Amino acid sequence: MNVDLGQLEAFVQVANQRSFSRAAEALFLTQPSVTARIQALERDLGERLFERSGRGVRLTEVGACFLPHAERVLQVLHSGREAIDSLRNLQSGTLILASATTVSTYVLPGLLKTFRSRFPRVEVNVRTGRSEQVLQMLLSDEAQVGLVRAVYHQDIETKGLVEDELVLVCNAEHELAGQDGITVEQLGDNPFIFFDRTSSYYALAQGLFRQRGVVPRIQMELDSMEATKRMVEEGLGLALLPRISVERELQTGTLVEVGIAGIPNPTRQIALITRRGRPLGPVAQSFVDIVQEMYIGNRGVPVAV
């Protein structure tokens, strides 16, 4: 069967108008074109659909049986087109994001606030994990876009967003609070609180001491960034934490930055990742556009938009 939508549209119009000429006017076609479509449809179905009735036409028994099905097909097509238009205009759809845990806590909220203010009807689904897990989510099509510590893979497009540095922090009452130019060697006797030895932050922090041949005095290890900050606030030790995670505490004064002399603060890049060579849908592309608007081109400094 080679029934096409043009044939169905002509059939429904003739059935409703009870006239080939009026159906042609409604479809902006010539009457011979409408007649040809009906004849082709009748050949495909192997049945007559109309019969003459006075000055017009009426449905045959087969035509009357077929009409509601033809109308349903056209309605489904119309609904499908409306759904596509809605998605294209971001009046519907779902954004599926995967994000490294730290990024989802300290970077993602600002991005999603802007996204939701512009596209409030789009549903957002966020999945979190380590950067390597986020990478696998994209490779297995479980997510459309990822926010991670910069990772590289032949099937992944990586766009750097910001260089996030580790900063040394203590509570406001600590003897080092507000000091600048403290050497790594001078820090050796202070108790340190380390965050999650399986994370890239742990390796960066340890690397800072290793460069100077210093073994840090580890007071405790925690797998929660927020818990680590609270321990430092209570005076239980110093910590090297990503700046994005302590910006609020540094502003309010519950944590104080200590400047380290003779060595730059270690950094890691936060990046946006997508599948290489695979076009994004309108929802995911709009999120990527917002990320680029807020970070890329602003030297990694998030801006209010």
Coordinates of C-alpha atoms in Angstrom, one line a residue:
M1 CA 0.0 0.0 0.0
N2 CA 1.4 3.4 -1.1
V3 CA -1.1 5.7 0.7
D4 CA 0.4 9.1 1.2
L5 CA -0.7 12.1 3.4
G6 CA -1.7 14.1 0.4
Q7 CA -4.2 11.4 -0.5
L8 CA -5.6 11.3 3.0
E9 CA -5.9 15.1 3.2
A10 CA -7.8 15.1 -0.1
F11 CA -10.1 12.2 1.1
V12 CA -11.0 13.9 4.4
Q13 CA -11.7 17.3 2.7
V14 CA -13.9 15.7 0.0
A15 CA -15.8 13.8 2.7
N16 CA -16.3 16.9 4.7
Q17 CA -17.1 19.2 1.8
R18 CA -19.1 16.6 -0.1
S19 CA -17.6 18.2 -3.2
F20 CA -14.4 17.8 -5.2
S21 CA -14.3 21.5 -6.2
R22 CA -14.8 22.8 -2.7
A23 CA -12.2 20.4 -1.3
A24 CA -9.8 21.7 -4.0
E25 CA -10.4 25.3 -2.8
A26 CA -9.8 24.3 0.8
L27 CA -6.5 22.6 -0.1
F28 CA -5.4 25.3 -2.6
L29 CA -5.2 22.7 -5.3
T30 CA -6.9 22.3 -8.7
Q31 CA -9.9 20.0 -8.9
P32 CA -8.0 17.5 -11.2
S33 CA -5.3 17.2 -8.6
V34 CA -7.8 16.3 -5.9
T35 CA -9.5 13.9 -8.3
A36 CA -6.2 12.2 -9.1
R37 CA -5.4 11.8 -5.4
I38 CA -8.7 10.2 -4.6
Q39 CA -8.4 7.9 -7.6
A40 CA -4.9 6.9 -6.5
L41 CA -6.1 6.2 -2.9
E42 CA -9.0 4.1 -4.2
R43 CA -6.5 2.0 -6.3
D44 CA -4.3 1.5 -3.3
L45 CA -7.3 0.4 -1.1
G46 CA -9.0 -1.6 -3.9
E47 CA -12.3 0.0 -3.1
R48 CA -14.5 3.0 -4.2
L49 CA -14.7 5.6 -1.5
F50 CA -17.3 8.0 -3.0
E51 CA -20.4 7.9 -5.2
R52 CA -22.3 10.6 -6.9
S53 CA -25.2 12.1 -5.0
G54 CA -27.1 14.9 -6.8
R55 CA -24.7 17.8 -7.3
G56 CA -22.2 16.4 -4.9
V57 CA -20.7 13.2 -3.7
R58 CA -21.1 11.0 -0.7
L59 CA -19.1 8.4 1.0
T60 CA -19.6 4.7 0.2
E61 CA -19.9 2.3 3.0
V62 CA -16.2 1.5 2.7
G63 CA -15.5 5.3 2.6
A64 CA -17.5 5.9 5.8
C65 CA -15.6 3.0 7.5
F66 CA -12.2 4.4 6.4
L67 CA -12.9 8.1 7.3
P68 CA -12.3 8.0 11.1
H69 CA -9.0 6.2 10.6
A70 CA -7.8 8.7 8.0
E71 CA -8.8 11.6 10.4
R72 CA -7.0 9.9 13.2
V73 CA -3.8 9.6 11.1
L74 CA -3.9 13.3 10.2
Q75 CA -4.6 14.3 13.8
V76 CA -1.6 12.2 15.0
L77 CA 0.6 13.9 12.4
H78 CA -0.7 17.3 13.4
S79 CA 0.0 16.5 17.1
G80 CA 3.5 15.4 16.2
R81 CA 4.2 18.6 14.3
E82 CA 3.0 20.6 17.2
A83 CA 5.3 18.6 19.6
I84 CA 8.2 19.3 17.3
D85 CA 7.4 23.0 17.2
S86 CA 7.0 23.1 21.0
L87 CA 10.4 21.4 21.4
R88 CA 12.0 23.7 18.9
N89 CA 10.6 26.7 20.7
L90 CA 11.7 25.1 24.1
Q91 CA 8.1 25.0 25.4
S92 CA 8.7 21.3 26.3
G93 CA 11.4 18.7 26.4
T94 CA 13.9 17.3 28.8
L95 CA 17.5 18.2 29.5
I96 CA 19.5 15.3 30.8
L97 CA 22.7 16.4 32.4
A98 CA 25.6 14.5 34.0
S99 CA 27.8 16.3 36.4
A100 CA 30.8 15.6 38.6
T101 CA 29.6 15.9 42.2
T102 CA 31.6 19.0 43.2
V103 CA 30.6 20.8 39.9
S104 CA 27.0 19.9 40.5
T105 CA 27.2 21.5 44.0
Y106 CA 29.0 24.7 43.2
V107 CA 28.8 25.4 39.5
L108 CA 25.6 23.8 38.2
P109 CA 23.0 25.7 40.4
G110 CA 23.9 29.1 38.8
L111 CA 23.7 27.6 35.3
L112 CA 20.4 26.0 35.9
K113 CA 18.9 29.1 37.5
T114 CA 19.6 31.0 34.3
F115 CA 18.4 28.0 32.2
R116 CA 15.1 27.6 34.1
S117 CA 14.4 31.4 34.0
R118 CA 14.5 31.3 30.2
F119 CA 13.0 27.9 29.6
P120 CA 10.7 27.2 32.6
R121 CA 8.7 24.4 30.9
V122 CA 11.7 22.2 30.1
E123 CA 12.2 19.3 32.6
V124 CA 15.7 19.0 34.0
N125 CA 17.2 15.6 35.0
V126 CA 20.7 15.8 36.7
R127 CA 22.8 12.7 37.3
T128 CA 26.0 12.9 39.3
G129 CA 29.2 10.9 39.7
R130 CA 32.9 11.1 39.3
S131 CA 34.2 12.7 36.1
E132 CA 35.1 9.2 34.7
Q133 CA 31.5 8.1 35.4
V134 CA 30.1 11.2 33.8
L135 CA 32.2 10.4 30.7
Q136 CA 30.7 6.9 30.5
M137 CA 27.2 8.3 30.9
L138 CA 27.8 10.4 27.7
L139 CA 29.4 7.5 25.8
S140 CA 26.4 5.2 26.7
D141 CA 23.9 7.9 25.8
E142 CA 22.6 8.2 29.3
A143 CA 23.2 12.0 29.3
Q144 CA 23.2 14.7 26.6
V145 CA 25.8 17.0 28.2
G146 CA 28.4 16.7 31.0
L147 CA 30.2 19.0 33.4
V148 CA 33.4 17.5 34.7
R149 CA 37.1 17.9 35.5
A150 CA 38.5 18.1 32.0
V151 CA 38.6 14.6 30.5
Y152 CA 39.7 13.6 27.0
H153 CA 38.3 10.8 24.8
Q154 CA 38.3 10.4 21.0
D155 CA 34.5 10.4 20.9
I156 CA 34.1 13.4 23.2
E157 CA 34.3 17.1 22.6
T158 CA 35.8 18.9 25.6
K159 CA 35.4 22.7 26.1
G160 CA 37.3 24.2 29.0
L161 CA 35.2 26.6 31.2
V162 CA 37.3 27.7 34.1
E163 CA 40.6 26.9 35.9
D164 CA 39.6 26.2 39.5
E165 CA 42.5 26.5 41.9
L166 CA 43.0 24.9 45.3
V167 CA 43.3 27.4 48.1
L168 CA 44.6 26.9 51.6
V169 CA 41.9 27.8 54.2
C170 CA 41.7 27.9 58.0
N171 CA 39.1 29.3 60.4
A172 CA 39.1 32.9 61.5
E173 CA 40.8 32.2 64.8
H174 CA 43.7 30.2 63.5
E175 CA 47.2 31.7 63.9
L176 CA 47.7 31.6 60.1
A177 CA 44.5 33.4 59.3
G178 CA 45.1 36.2 56.8
Q179 CA 48.8 35.6 56.6
D180 CA 50.5 35.6 53.2
G181 CA 53.8 34.1 52.1
I182 CA 53.6 30.9 54.3
T183 CA 55.9 28.2 52.9
V184 CA 54.9 24.6 52.4
E185 CA 57.7 23.7 54.8
Q186 CA 56.1 25.9 57.5
L187 CA 52.8 24.1 57.0
G188 CA 54.2 20.7 57.7
D189 CA 53.5 20.7 61.4
N190 CA 49.8 21.8 61.1
P191 CA 47.0 19.2 61.1
F192 CA 45.4 18.9 57.7
I193 CA 42.0 17.7 56.7
F194 CA 42.0 16.0 53.3
F195 CA 39.0 15.5 51.0
D196 CA 38.4 12.1 49.4
R197 CA 41.7 10.4 48.4
T198 CA 40.0 8.9 45.3
S199 CA 39.3 12.4 43.9
S200 CA 41.5 14.6 41.7
Y201 CA 41.6 17.2 44.5
Y202 CA 43.4 14.8 46.8
A203 CA 46.1 14.2 44.2
L204 CA 46.5 17.9 43.6
A205 CA 46.8 18.7 47.3
Q206 CA 49.3 15.9 47.8
G207 CA 51.3 17.0 44.8
L208 CA 51.8 20.4 46.3
F209 CA 53.5 18.9 49.3
R210 CA 55.4 16.4 47.3
Q211 CA 57.0 19.1 45.2
R212 CA 58.6 20.4 48.4
G213 CA 59.4 17.1 49.8
V214 CA 57.0 17.6 52.7
V215 CA 54.8 15.0 54.2
P216 CA 51.6 16.6 55.5
R217 CA 50.2 15.8 58.9
I218 CA 46.8 14.3 58.0
Q219 CA 44.4 14.8 60.8
M220 CA 41.4 13.2 59.0
E221 CA 40.0 12.4 55.6
L222 CA 36.4 13.0 54.6
D223 CA 34.4 12.1 51.5
S224 CA 32.2 15.2 51.7
M225 CA 33.4 18.6 50.7
E226 CA 30.8 20.3 52.9
A227 CA 31.8 18.2 55.9
T228 CA 35.5 19.1 55.2
K229 CA 34.6 22.8 55.3
R230 CA 32.7 22.4 58.6
M231 CA 35.6 20.7 60.2
V232 CA 37.9 23.5 59.2
E233 CA 35.5 26.1 60.5
E234 CA 35.5 24.3 63.9
G235 CA 39.3 24.7 64.0
L236 CA 40.1 21.0 63.5
G237 CA 42.7 21.6 60.9
L238 CA 43.7 23.3 57.6
A239 CA 42.5 22.2 54.2
L240 CA 43.3 22.7 50.5
L241 CA 39.9 23.1 48.8
P242 CA 38.8 24.2 45.4
R243 CA 38.0 27.9 45.4
I244 CA 34.6 27.3 43.9
S245 CA 33.6 25.4 47.0
V246 CA 34.7 28.1 49.5
E247 CA 33.8 31.3 47.8
R248 CA 30.8 31.9 50.1
E249 CA 32.7 31.1 53.3
L250 CA 35.6 33.4 52.3
Q251 CA 33.1 36.2 51.7
T252 CA 31.4 35.8 55.0
G253 CA 34.7 35.2 56.9
T254 CA 33.9 31.8 58.3
L255 CA 36.9 30.6 56.4
V256 CA 40.1 32.6 55.7
E257 CA 42.5 32.1 52.9
V258 CA 46.2 31.6 53.7
G259 CA 48.7 32.6 50.9
I260 CA 51.4 30.0 50.0
A261 CA 54.8 31.4 49.1
G262 CA 57.0 30.2 46.3
I263 CA 54.6 27.9 44.5
P264 CA 51.5 28.6 42.5
N265 CA 48.2 27.2 43.7
P266 CA 47.4 23.9 42.0
T267 CA 44.6 24.1 39.5
R268 CA 42.3 21.9 37.6
Q269 CA 40.1 22.7 34.6
I270 CA 36.3 22.4 34.7
A271 CA 35.0 21.5 31.3
L272 CA 31.8 21.0 29.3
I273 CA 31.7 17.7 27.4
T274 CA 29.4 16.5 24.6
R275 CA 29.5 13.7 22.1
R276 CA 31.8 14.4 19.2
G277 CA 30.2 14.6 15.7
R278 CA 26.7 14.2 17.1
P279 CA 24.4 17.3 16.8
L280 CA 22.6 18.3 20.0
G281 CA 18.9 18.7 20.1
P282 CA 17.4 22.1 20.8
V283 CA 17.1 21.7 24.5
A284 CA 20.7 20.5 25.1
Q285 CA 22.0 23.1 22.7
S286 CA 20.3 25.9 24.5
F287 CA 21.9 24.8 27.8
V288 CA 25.4 24.6 26.1
D289 CA 24.7 28.2 24.7
I290 CA 24.1 29.4 28.3
V291 CA 27.2 27.7 29.6
Q292 CA 29.3 29.4 26.9
E293 CA 27.6 32.7 27.5
M294 CA 28.4 32.6 31.2
Y295 CA 31.9 31.2 31.0
I296 CA 33.6 30.9 27.6
G297 CA 34.7 34.3 26.4
N298 CA 34.6 35.7 30.0
R299 CA 38.0 34.2 30.8
G300 CA 36.4 31.6 33.0
V301 CA 34.7 34.2 35.2
P302 CA 30.9 33.4 35.5
V303 CA 28.8 36.4 34.7
A304 CA 25.2 37.2 35.7
V305 CA 22.9 36.9 32.7

